[in-house]
Amino acid sequence: MITRRSILAATGGLAGLAGAAAAQTPTGTTLAKNGTMQITRGGSQASQPGPAAYFTGAVRVEPFFPEREPSRVSAGSVTFQPGARSAWHTHPHGQTLIITSGLGWVQHEGGPIEEVRSGDVVWFPQGLKHWHGATPTTAMTHIAIQESLDGKNVDWMDKVSDEQYRK
C-alpha cells in the first residue's frame, strides 16, 4: 500500500519533494545525455515584417527555430493580413504548411488556387513553384517547415501579380 509516509521516505521527505518540484521547473537549457536540451520561450524572439522583395501586403514572420547541424530543418509562423501573399518560390527539399488560423489561398504553378483553413496541412514537393497567402478579405496564419540544401531553404522568384491573385 502506498502511503504518504512511504512517498516521503522514498523522496527524502519534504525537502526531497521540493527538490523534485524544482527539477521539473522548465529552464532555458538543461544538460541531456547526448548534449544540451534548449527551450526557446514563446515571444522571446522578435517577429519581423516579411521583406517587401518577397511578399505583397502586410506580413509578419515569427521565427520558431533555425536549422541546427546536423539537422537542416527550420520553422516559423507567418501571418498574412487580408490580400497579403508570398512571391512565387520553390524549396530545395519541399515545404510543409500547417494552417493555424484564418482563411488562405495556395497555388502551384499551372494549378488552380486552392482555399485552405485552420487545421489544413499543405505539402509542396521539392522544386514545385508555388505561392501562399491570405484571401482578399480574411487574414491567414500558418507554420512553415522546410529543410535547407547547402544553407539555402528557399529560392524566391517573381511576385504574384494582382491578376494572378484574383480567382
Coordinates of N, CA, C and O in Angstrom, one line a residue:
M1 N 0.8 -1.2 0.0 CA 0.0 0.0 0.0 C 0.9 1.2 0.0 O 1.9 1.3 0.7
I2 N 0.6 2.2 -0.9 CA 1.3 3.4 -0.9 C 0.7 4.4 0.1 O -0.5 4.7 0.1
T3 N 1.6 4.9 1.0 CA 1.1 5.9 2.0 C 1.9 7.1 1.8 O 3.0 7.2 1.1
R4 N 1.5 8.2 2.4 CA 2.2 9.5 2.4 C 3.6 9.3 3.0 O 4.6 9.8 2.5
R5 N 3.7 8.4 4.1 CA 5.0 8.2 4.7 C 5.9 7.5 3.8 O 7.1 7.8 3.7
S6 N 5.5 6.5 3.0 CA 6.3 5.8 2.0 C 6.8 6.7 0.9 O 7.9 6.7 0.4
I7 N 5.9 7.6 0.5 CA 6.3 8.6 -0.6 C 7.4 9.5 0.0 O 8.4 9.8 -0.7
L8 N 7.2 10.1 1.2 CA 8.1 11.0 1.8 C 9.5 10.3 2.0 O 10.5 10.8 1.8
A9 N 9.4 9.0 2.5 CA 10.7 8.3 2.7 C 11.4 8.0 1.4 O 12.6 8.2 1.3
A10 N 10.7 7.7 0.3 CA 11.3 7.5 -1.0 C 11.9 8.7 -1.6 O 12.9 8.6 -2.3
T11 N 11.3 9.9 -1.3 CA 11.8 11.1 -1.9 C 12.7 11.9 -1.0 O 13.2 13.0 -1.4
G12 N 12.9 11.4 0.1 CA 13.8 12.2 1.1 C 13.1 13.2 1.9 O 13.6 14.2 2.3
G13 N 11.8 13.0 2.1 CA 11.0 14.0 2.9 C 10.5 15.2 2.1 O 10.6 15.2 0.8
L14 N 10.0 16.2 2.8 CA 9.5 17.4 2.1 C 10.6 18.1 1.3 O 10.4 18.6 0.3
A15 N 11.9 18.1 1.8 CA 13.0 18.7 1.1 C 13.1 18.0 -0.3 O 13.4 18.6 -1.3
G16 N 13.0 16.7 -0.2 CA 13.1 15.9 -1.5 C 12.0 16.2 -2.5 O 12.2 16.3 -3.7
L17 N 10.8 16.4 -1.9 CA 9.6 16.8 -2.8 C 9.9 18.2 -3.4 O 9.6 18.4 -4.6
A18 N 10.4 19.1 -2.6 CA 10.7 20.5 -3.1 C 11.7 20.4 -4.2 O 11.6 21.1 -5.2
G19 N 12.8 19.6 -3.9 CA 13.8 19.4 -4.9 C 13.3 18.8 -6.2 O 13.6 19.2 -7.3
A20 N 12.4 17.8 -6.1 CA 11.8 17.2 -7.3 C 11.0 18.2 -8.0 O 11.0 18.2 -9.3
A21 N 10.2 19.0 -7.3 CA 9.4 20.0 -8.0 C 10.3 21.0 -8.7 O 10.0 21.4 -9.8
A22 N 11.4 21.5 -8.1 CA 12.3 22.4 -8.7 C 12.9 21.8 -9.9 O 13.1 22.5 -10.9
A23 N 13.2 20.5 -9.9 CA 13.8 19.8 -11.0 C 12.9 19.8 -12.2 O 13.3 19.7 -13.3
Q24 N 11.6 19.8 -11.9 CA 10.6 19.7 -13.0 C 10.3 21.1 -13.6 O 9.6 21.2 -14.6
T25 N 10.8 22.2 -13.0 CA 10.5 23.5 -13.5 C 11.4 23.7 -14.7 O 12.6 23.6 -14.7
P26 N 10.7 24.1 -15.9 CA 11.5 24.2 -17.1 C 12.5 25.4 -17.0 O 12.2 26.4 -16.4
T27 N 13.7 25.2 -17.5 CA 14.7 26.2 -17.6 C 15.1 26.4 -19.1 O 14.7 25.7 -19.9
G28 N 15.9 27.4 -19.3 CA 16.3 27.7 -20.7 C 17.1 26.6 -21.3 O 16.9 26.2 -22.4
T29 N 18.1 26.0 -20.6 CA 18.9 24.9 -21.1 C 19.1 23.9 -20.0 O 19.3 24.3 -18.9
T30 N 19.1 22.7 -20.3 CA 19.5 21.6 -19.4 C 20.4 20.6 -20.1 O 20.2 20.4 -21.3
L31 N 21.3 20.0 -19.3 CA 22.2 19.1 -19.9 C 21.5 17.7 -20.1 O 20.9 17.2 -19.1
A32 N 21.6 17.2 -21.3 CA 21.0 15.9 -21.6 C 22.1 14.9 -21.8 O 23.3 15.3 -22.0
K33 N 21.8 13.6 -22.0 CA 22.8 12.6 -22.1 C 23.7 12.9 -23.4 O 24.9 12.7 -23.3
N34 N 23.1 13.3 -24.5 CA 23.9 13.5 -25.7 C 24.0 14.9 -26.1 O 24.1 15.3 -27.3
G35 N 24.0 15.8 -25.1 CA 24.1 17.3 -25.5 C 23.2 18.1 -24.6 O 22.9 17.7 -23.5
T36 N 22.8 19.2 -25.1 CA 22.0 20.2 -24.3 C 20.6 20.3 -24.9 O 20.5 20.5 -26.1
M37 N 19.6 20.2 -24.0 CA 18.3 20.5 -24.4 C 18.1 22.0 -24.3 O 18.5 22.6 -23.3
Q38 N 17.4 22.6 -25.2 CA 17.2 24.0 -25.2 C 15.7 24.3 -25.4 O 15.0 23.7 -26.2
I39 N 15.2 25.2 -24.5 CA 13.8 25.7 -24.6 C 13.9 27.1 -25.0 O 14.5 27.9 -24.4
T40 N 13.2 27.4 -26.1 CA 13.1 28.8 -26.6 C 11.7 29.3 -26.2 O 10.7 28.7 -26.6
R41 N 11.6 30.2 -25.3 CA 10.3 30.7 -24.8 C 9.5 31.4 -25.8 O 10.1 32.2 -26.6
G42 N 8.2 31.2 -25.9 CA 7.3 31.9 -26.8 C 7.4 33.4 -26.6 O 7.5 33.8 -25.4
G43 N 7.6 34.1 -27.6 CA 7.7 35.6 -27.5 C 9.1 36.1 -27.2 O 9.3 37.3 -27.1
S44 N 10.0 35.2 -27.1 CA 11.4 35.6 -26.8 C 12.2 36.0 -28.0 O 13.3 36.6 -27.9
Q45 N 11.7 35.7 -29.2 CA 12.3 36.1 -30.4 C 11.5 37.1 -31.1 O 10.3 37.0 -31.2
A46 N 12.1 38.2 -31.6 CA 11.4 39.3 -32.2 C 10.8 38.8 -33.6 O 11.4 38.2 -34.4
S47 N 9.5 39.2 -33.7 CA 8.9 39.0 -35.1 C 9.4 40.1 -36.0 O 9.9 41.1 -35.5
Q48 N 9.2 39.9 -37.2 CA 9.7 40.9 -38.2 C 8.8 41.0 -39.4 O 8.1 40.0 -39.7
P49 N 8.7 42.1 -40.1 CA 7.9 42.2 -41.3 C 8.5 41.3 -42.4 O 9.7 41.1 -42.5
G50 N 7.6 40.7 -43.1 CA 8.0 39.9 -44.3 C 8.6 40.9 -45.3 O 8.1 42.0 -45.6
P51 N 9.8 40.6 -45.8 CA 10.5 41.6 -46.7 C 9.7 41.9 -47.9 O 9.2 41.0 -48.6
A52 N 9.6 43.1 -48.3 CA 8.8 43.6 -49.4 C 9.3 43.0 -50.7 O 8.5 42.8 -51.7
A53 N 10.6 42.5 -50.8 CA 11.1 41.9 -52.0 C 10.4 40.5 -52.2 O 10.4 40.1 -53.4
Y54 N 9.9 39.9 -51.2 CA 9.4 38.5 -51.3 C 7.9 38.4 -50.9 O 7.3 37.3 -51.1
F55 N 7.3 39.5 -50.5 CA 5.9 39.5 -50.1 C 5.1 40.7 -50.6 O 5.7 41.8 -50.7
T56 N 3.8 40.6 -50.8 CA 3.0 41.7 -51.2 C 2.0 41.8 -50.0 O 1.4 40.9 -49.6
G57 N 1.9 43.1 -49.5 CA 1.0 43.3 -48.4 C 1.6 43.2 -47.1 O 2.9 43.0 -47.0
A58 N 0.8 43.3 -46.0 CA 1.3 43.2 -44.6 C 1.5 41.8 -44.2 O 0.5 41.0 -44.1
V59 N 2.8 41.4 -43.9 CA 3.1 40.0 -43.5 C 4.0 40.1 -42.3 O 5.0 40.9 -42.2
R60 N 3.8 39.3 -41.2 CA 4.7 39.2 -40.1 C 5.2 37.8 -40.0 O 4.5 36.8 -40.2
V61 N 6.5 37.7 -39.8 CA 7.2 36.4 -39.7 C 7.8 36.3 -38.3 O 8.5 37.2 -37.7
E62 N 7.4 35.2 -37.6 CA 7.9 34.9 -36.3 C 8.7 33.6 -36.3 O 8.2 32.5 -36.6
P63 N 10.0 33.7 -36.2 CA 10.9 32.5 -36.3 C 10.6 31.6 -35.1 O 10.5 32.1 -34.0
F64 N 10.6 30.3 -35.3 CA 10.5 29.3 -34.2 C 11.9 28.8 -33.9 O 12.3 28.8 -32.8
F65 N 12.5 28.3 -35.0 CA 13.9 27.8 -34.8 C 14.6 27.8 -36.1 O 14.0 27.5 -37.2
P66 N 15.9 28.1 -36.1 CA 16.8 28.0 -37.3 C 17.2 26.5 -37.4 O 17.1 25.7 -36.5
E67 N 17.8 26.2 -38.6 CA 18.4 24.9 -38.7 C 19.6 24.8 -37.8 O 20.3 25.8 -37.5
R68 N 19.8 23.6 -37.2 CA 20.9 23.4 -36.3 C 21.5 22.1 -36.8 O 20.9 21.0 -36.8
E69 N 22.8 22.2 -37.1 CA 23.6 21.0 -37.5 C 23.4 19.8 -36.5 O 23.4 20.1 -35.3
P70 N 23.3 18.6 -36.9 CA 23.3 18.2 -38.3 C 21.9 18.3 -39.0 O 21.8 18.0 -40.2
S71 N 20.9 18.8 -38.3 CA 19.6 18.9 -38.9 C 19.6 20.1 -39.9 O 20.4 21.0 -39.8
R72 N 18.7 20.0 -40.9 CA 18.6 21.0 -41.9 C 17.2 21.7 -41.8 O 16.9 22.5 -42.7
V73 N 16.4 21.4 -40.8 CA 15.1 21.8 -40.7 C 15.0 23.2 -40.0 O 15.7 23.4 -39.0
S74 N 14.1 24.1 -40.5 CA 13.8 25.3 -39.8 C 12.3 25.5 -39.9 O 11.6 24.9 -40.7
A75 N 11.8 26.4 -39.0 CA 10.3 26.6 -39.0 C 10.0 28.0 -38.4 O 10.8 28.5 -37.6
G76 N 8.9 28.5 -38.8 CA 8.4 29.7 -38.2 C 6.9 29.9 -38.5 O 6.3 29.1 -39.2
S77 N 6.3 30.9 -37.9 CA 4.9 31.2 -38.1 C 4.9 32.5 -39.0 O 5.6 33.4 -38.8
V78 N 4.0 32.5 -40.0 CA 3.8 33.6 -40.9 C 2.3 34.0 -40.9 O 1.5 33.2 -41.1
T79 N 2.1 35.3 -40.6 CA 0.7 35.8 -40.6 C 0.6 36.8 -41.8 O 1.4 37.7 -42.0
F80 N -0.4 36.5 -42.7 CA -0.7 37.4 -43.8 C -2.0 38.1 -43.5 O -3.0 37.5 -43.2
Q81 N -2.0 39.4 -43.6 CA -3.2 40.2 -43.5 C -4.0 40.1 -44.8 O -3.5 39.6 -45.8
P82 N -5.3 40.4 -44.8 CA -6.1 40.3 -46.0 C -5.4 40.8 -47.2 O -4.8 41.9 -47.2
G83 N -5.4 40.1 -48.3 CA -4.7 40.5 -49.5 C -3.2 40.2 -49.6 O -2.6 40.4 -50.7
A84 N -2.6 39.9 -48.5 CA -1.1 39.7 -48.5 C -0.8 38.3 -49.0 O -1.6 37.3 -48.8
R85 N 0.4 38.2 -49.6 CA 0.8 36.9 -50.2 C 2.3 36.9 -50.4 O 2.9 37.9 -50.4
S86 N 2.8 35.6 -50.5 CA 4.2 35.5 -50.8 C 4.4 35.7 -52.3 O 3.5 35.6 -53.1
A87 N 5.7 35.8 -52.7 CA 6.0 35.7 -54.2 C 6.1 34.3 -54.6 O 6.1 33.4 -53.7
W88 N 6.2 34.0 -55.8 CA 6.4 32.7 -56.3 C 7.7 32.2 -55.8 O 8.7 33.0 -55.7
H89 N 7.8 30.9 -55.4 CA 9.1 30.4 -54.9 C 9.1 28.9 -54.9 O 8.1 28.3 -55.1
T90 N 10.3 28.3 -54.7 CA 10.5 26.9 -54.5 C 11.3 26.6 -53.3 O 11.9 27.5 -52.8
H91 N 11.3 25.3 -52.9 CA 12.1 24.9 -51.8 C 12.9 23.7 -52.2 O 12.4 22.8 -52.8
P92 N 14.2 23.6 -51.9 CA 15.1 22.5 -52.4 C 14.7 21.2 -51.8 O 15.0 20.1 -52.4
H93 N 14.1 21.1 -50.6 CA 13.6 19.8 -50.1 C 12.1 19.9 -49.8 O 11.6 19.1 -49.0
G94 N 11.4 20.8 -50.4 CA 10.0 20.9 -50.2 C 9.6 21.7 -49.0 O 10.5 22.2 -48.2
Q95 N 8.3 21.9 -48.7 CA 7.8 22.7 -47.6 C 6.5 22.2 -47.1 O 5.7 21.8 -47.9
T96 N 6.3 22.2 -45.8 CA 5.0 21.8 -45.2 C 4.5 23.1 -44.5 O 5.2 23.7 -43.8
L97 N 3.2 23.3 -44.8 CA 2.5 24.4 -44.2 C 1.4 23.8 -43.3 O 0.7 22.9 -43.8
I98 N 1.3 24.3 -42.1 CA 0.2 23.9 -41.2 C -0.6 25.2 -40.9 O -0.1 26.1 -40.3
I99 N -1.8 25.2 -41.5 CA -2.7 26.4 -41.3 C -3.2 26.4 -39.9 O -3.9 25.5 -39.5
T100 N -2.9 27.5 -39.2 CA -3.3 27.6 -37.7 C -4.5 28.5 -37.5 O -5.1 28.4 -36.5
S101 N -4.7 29.5 -38.4 CA -5.9 30.3 -38.2 C -6.2 31.0 -39.5 O -5.4 31.2 -40.4
G102 N -7.5 31.4 -39.6 CA -7.9 32.2 -40.8 C -8.3 31.4 -42.0 O -8.5 30.2 -41.9
L103 N -8.2 32.1 -43.1 CA -8.6 31.5 -44.4 C -7.6 32.0 -45.4 O -7.3 33.2 -45.5
G104 N -7.0 31.1 -46.2 CA -5.9 31.5 -47.1 C -6.1 30.8 -48.4 O -7.0 30.0 -48.7
W105 N -5.2 31.1 -49.3 CA -5.1 30.5 -50.7 C -3.7 30.0 -50.9 O -2.7 30.6 -50.4
V106 N -3.5 28.9 -51.6 CA -2.3 28.4 -52.0 C -2.4 28.0 -53.5 O -3.5 27.7 -53.9
Q107 N -1.3 28.1 -54.2 CA -1.4 27.7 -55.6 C 0.0 27.2 -56.1 O 1.0 27.8 -55.7
H108 N 0.0 26.2 -56.9 CA 1.3 25.8 -57.5 C 1.2 26.1 -59.0 O 0.1 26.3 -59.5
E109 N 2.3 26.3 -59.6 CA 2.3 26.8 -61.0 C 1.5 25.8 -61.9 O 1.7 24.6 -61.8
G110 N 0.6 26.4 -62.6 CA -0.3 25.6 -63.5 C -1.5 25.0 -62.9 O -2.4 24.5 -63.6
G111 N -1.6 25.2 -61.6 CA -2.8 24.6 -60.9 C -3.8 25.7 -60.4 O -3.5 26.9 -60.5
P112 N -4.9 25.3 -60.0 CA -5.9 26.3 -59.5 C -5.5 26.8 -58.1 O -4.8 26.2 -57.4
I113 N -6.1 28.0 -57.8 CA -5.9 28.5 -56.4 C -6.8 27.6 -55.5 O -8.0 27.4 -55.8
E114 N -6.2 27.1 -54.4 CA -6.9 26.3 -53.5 C -7.1 27.0 -52.2 O -6.2 27.7 -51.7
E115 N -8.3 26.9 -51.6 CA -8.6 27.5 -50.3 C -8.1 26.6 -49.2 O -8.3 25.4 -49.2
V116 N -7.5 27.2 -48.2 CA -7.0 26.5 -47.0 C -7.5 27.2 -45.8 O -7.6 28.4 -45.7
R117 N -7.7 26.4 -44.7 CA -8.2 27.0 -43.5 C -7.6 26.3 -42.3 O -6.9 25.3 -42.5
S118 N -7.8 26.8 -41.1 CA -7.2 26.2 -39.9 C -7.4 24.7 -39.8 O -8.5 24.2 -40.0
G119 N -6.3 24.1 -39.5 CA -6.2 22.6 -39.4 C -5.7 21.9 -40.7 O -5.3 20.8 -40.6
D120 N -5.7 22.6 -41.8 CA -5.3 22.0 -43.1 C -3.7 22.0 -43.1 O -3.1 22.8 -42.5
V121 N -3.2 20.9 -43.7 CA -1.7 20.8 -43.9 C -1.5 20.7 -45.4 O -2.1 19.9 -46.1
V122 N -0.5 21.5 -45.8 CA -0.2 21.6 -47.3 C 1.3 21.1 -47.4 O 2.1 21.6 -46.7
W123 N 1.5 20.3 -48.4 CA 2.9 19.8 -48.7 C 3.2 20.3 -50.1 O 2.4 19.9 -51.1
F124 N 4.3 21.0 -50.3 CA 4.8 21.3 -51.6 C 6.1 20.5 -51.8 O 7.0 20.7 -51.1
P125 N 6.1 19.7 -52.8 CA 7.4 18.9 -53.1 C 8.5 19.8 -53.5 O 8.3 20.9 -53.9
Q126 N 9.7 19.2 -53.4 CA 10.9 20.0 -53.7 C 10.8 20.5 -55.2 O 10.3 19.8 -56.1
G127 N 11.2 21.7 -55.3 CA 11.3 22.4 -56.6 C 9.9 22.8 -57.2 O 9.9 23.3 -58.3
L128 N 8.8 22.6 -56.5 CA 7.5 22.9 -57.1 C 7.3 24.4 -56.9 O 7.2 24.9 -55.7
K129 N 7.1 25.2 -58.0 CA 6.9 26.6 -57.9 C 5.5 26.9 -57.3 O 4.5 26.3 -57.8
H130 N 5.4 27.7 -56.3 CA 4.1 27.9 -55.6 C 4.1 29.3 -54.9 O 5.2 29.9 -54.8
W131 N 3.0 29.7 -54.4 CA 2.8 30.8 -53.5 C 1.7 30.5 -52.5 O 0.9 29.6 -52.7
H132 N 1.6 31.3 -51.5 CA 0.6 31.2 -50.5 C 0.3 32.5 -49.8 O 1.2 33.3 -49.7
G133 N -0.9 32.7 -49.3 CA -1.2 33.9 -48.6 C -2.7 33.9 -48.1 O -3.4 32.9 -48.2
A134 N -3.1 35.1 -47.7 CA -4.5 35.3 -47.2 C -5.4 35.5 -48.4 O -5.0 35.7 -49.5
T135 N -6.7 35.4 -48.1 CA -7.7 35.7 -49.1 C -7.8 37.3 -49.1 O -7.3 37.9 -48.2
P136 N -8.5 37.8 -50.1 CA -8.7 39.3 -50.1 C -9.4 39.9 -48.8 O -9.2 41.0 -48.5
T137 N -10.2 39.1 -48.1 CA -11.0 39.6 -47.0 C -10.6 39.0 -45.7 O -11.1 39.5 -44.6
T138 N -9.8 38.0 -45.6 CA -9.5 37.3 -44.3 C -8.0 37.0 -44.2 O -7.4 36.6 -45.1
A139 N -7.5 37.3 -43.0 CA -6.1 37.0 -42.6 C -5.9 35.5 -42.5 O -6.9 34.8 -42.3
M140 N -4.7 35.1 -42.6 CA -4.3 33.7 -42.5 C -2.9 33.6 -41.9 O -2.0 34.3 -42.2
T141 N -2.8 32.6 -40.9 CA -1.5 32.3 -40.3 C -1.2 30.8 -40.5 O -2.1 30.0 -40.4
H142 N 0.0 30.6 -40.8 CA 0.5 29.2 -41.0 C 1.9 29.0 -40.3 O 2.6 30.0 -40.2
I143 N 2.2 27.8 -40.0 CA 3.5 27.4 -39.6 C 4.2 26.8 -40.8 O 3.6 26.0 -41.5
A144 N 5.4 27.3 -41.2 CA 6.1 26.8 -42.3 C 7.3 26.0 -41.8 O 8.1 26.5 -41.0
I145 N 7.5 24.8 -42.4 CA 8.6 23.9 -42.0 C 9.3 23.6 -43.3 O 8.6 23.1 -44.3
Q146 N 10.6 23.8 -43.4 CA 11.3 23.5 -44.6 C 12.8 23.1 -44.2 O 13.2 23.3 -43.1
E147 N 13.4 22.4 -45.1 CA 14.8 21.9 -45.0 C 15.7 22.7 -45.9 O 15.3 23.1 -47.0
S148 N 16.9 22.9 -45.5 CA 17.9 23.6 -46.3 C 18.8 22.6 -47.1 O 18.9 21.5 -46.7
L149 N 19.3 23.1 -48.2 CA 20.3 22.4 -49.0 C 21.4 23.4 -49.2 O 21.2 24.5 -49.8
D150 N 22.6 23.1 -48.8 CA 23.8 24.0 -48.8 C 23.5 25.3 -48.2 O 23.8 26.4 -48.8
G151 N 22.7 25.3 -47.1 CA 22.4 26.5 -46.4 C 21.3 27.4 -46.9 O 21.0 28.5 -46.4
K152 N 20.6 26.9 -47.9 CA 19.5 27.7 -48.5 C 18.2 26.9 -48.5 O 18.2 25.7 -48.9
N153 N 17.1 27.5 -47.9 CA 15.9 26.8 -47.8 C 14.8 27.3 -48.8 O 13.7 26.7 -48.8
V154 N 15.0 28.4 -49.5 CA 14.0 28.9 -50.5 C 14.7 29.6 -51.6 O 15.8 30.2 -51.5
D155 N 14.1 29.5 -52.8 CA 14.5 30.2 -54.0 C 13.4 31.1 -54.4 O 12.3 30.7 -54.8
W156 N 13.5 32.4 -54.2 CA 12.5 33.4 -54.4 C 12.4 33.7 -55.9 O 13.5 33.8 -56.6
M157 N 11.2 34.0 -56.4 CA 11.1 34.3 -57.8 C 10.2 35.6 -57.9 O 10.2 36.4 -57.0
D158 N 9.5 35.8 -59.1 CA 8.7 37.0 -59.3 C 7.5 37.0 -58.3 O 7.0 36.0 -57.9
K159 N 7.0 38.2 -58.1 CA 5.9 38.4 -57.3 C 4.6 37.9 -58.0 O 4.5 38.0 -59.2
V160 N 3.6 37.5 -57.2 CA 2.3 37.1 -57.7 C 1.6 38.4 -58.0 O 1.4 39.3 -57.2
S161 N 1.2 38.6 -59.3 CA 0.6 39.8 -59.7 C -0.9 39.9 -59.2 O -1.4 38.8 -58.8
D162 N -1.5 41.1 -59.2 CA -2.9 41.2 -58.8 C -3.8 40.3 -59.7 O -4.7 39.7 -59.2
E163 N -3.4 40.2 -61.0 CA -4.2 39.4 -61.9 C -4.1 37.9 -61.6 O -5.1 37.2 -61.5
Q164 N -2.9 37.5 -61.2 CA -2.7 36.1 -60.8 C -3.4 35.8 -59.5 O -3.9 34.7 -59.3
Y165 N -3.4 36.8 -58.6 CA -4.0 36.6 -57.3 C -5.5 36.5 -57.3 O -6.1 35.7 -56.5
R166 N -6.2 37.1 -58.2 CA -7.6 37.1 -58.3 C -8.0 35.7 -58.9 O -7.4 35.2 -59.8
K167 N -9.1 35.1 -58.3 CA -9.6 33.8 -58.7 C -10.1 33.9 -60.1 O -10.8 34.8 -60.5

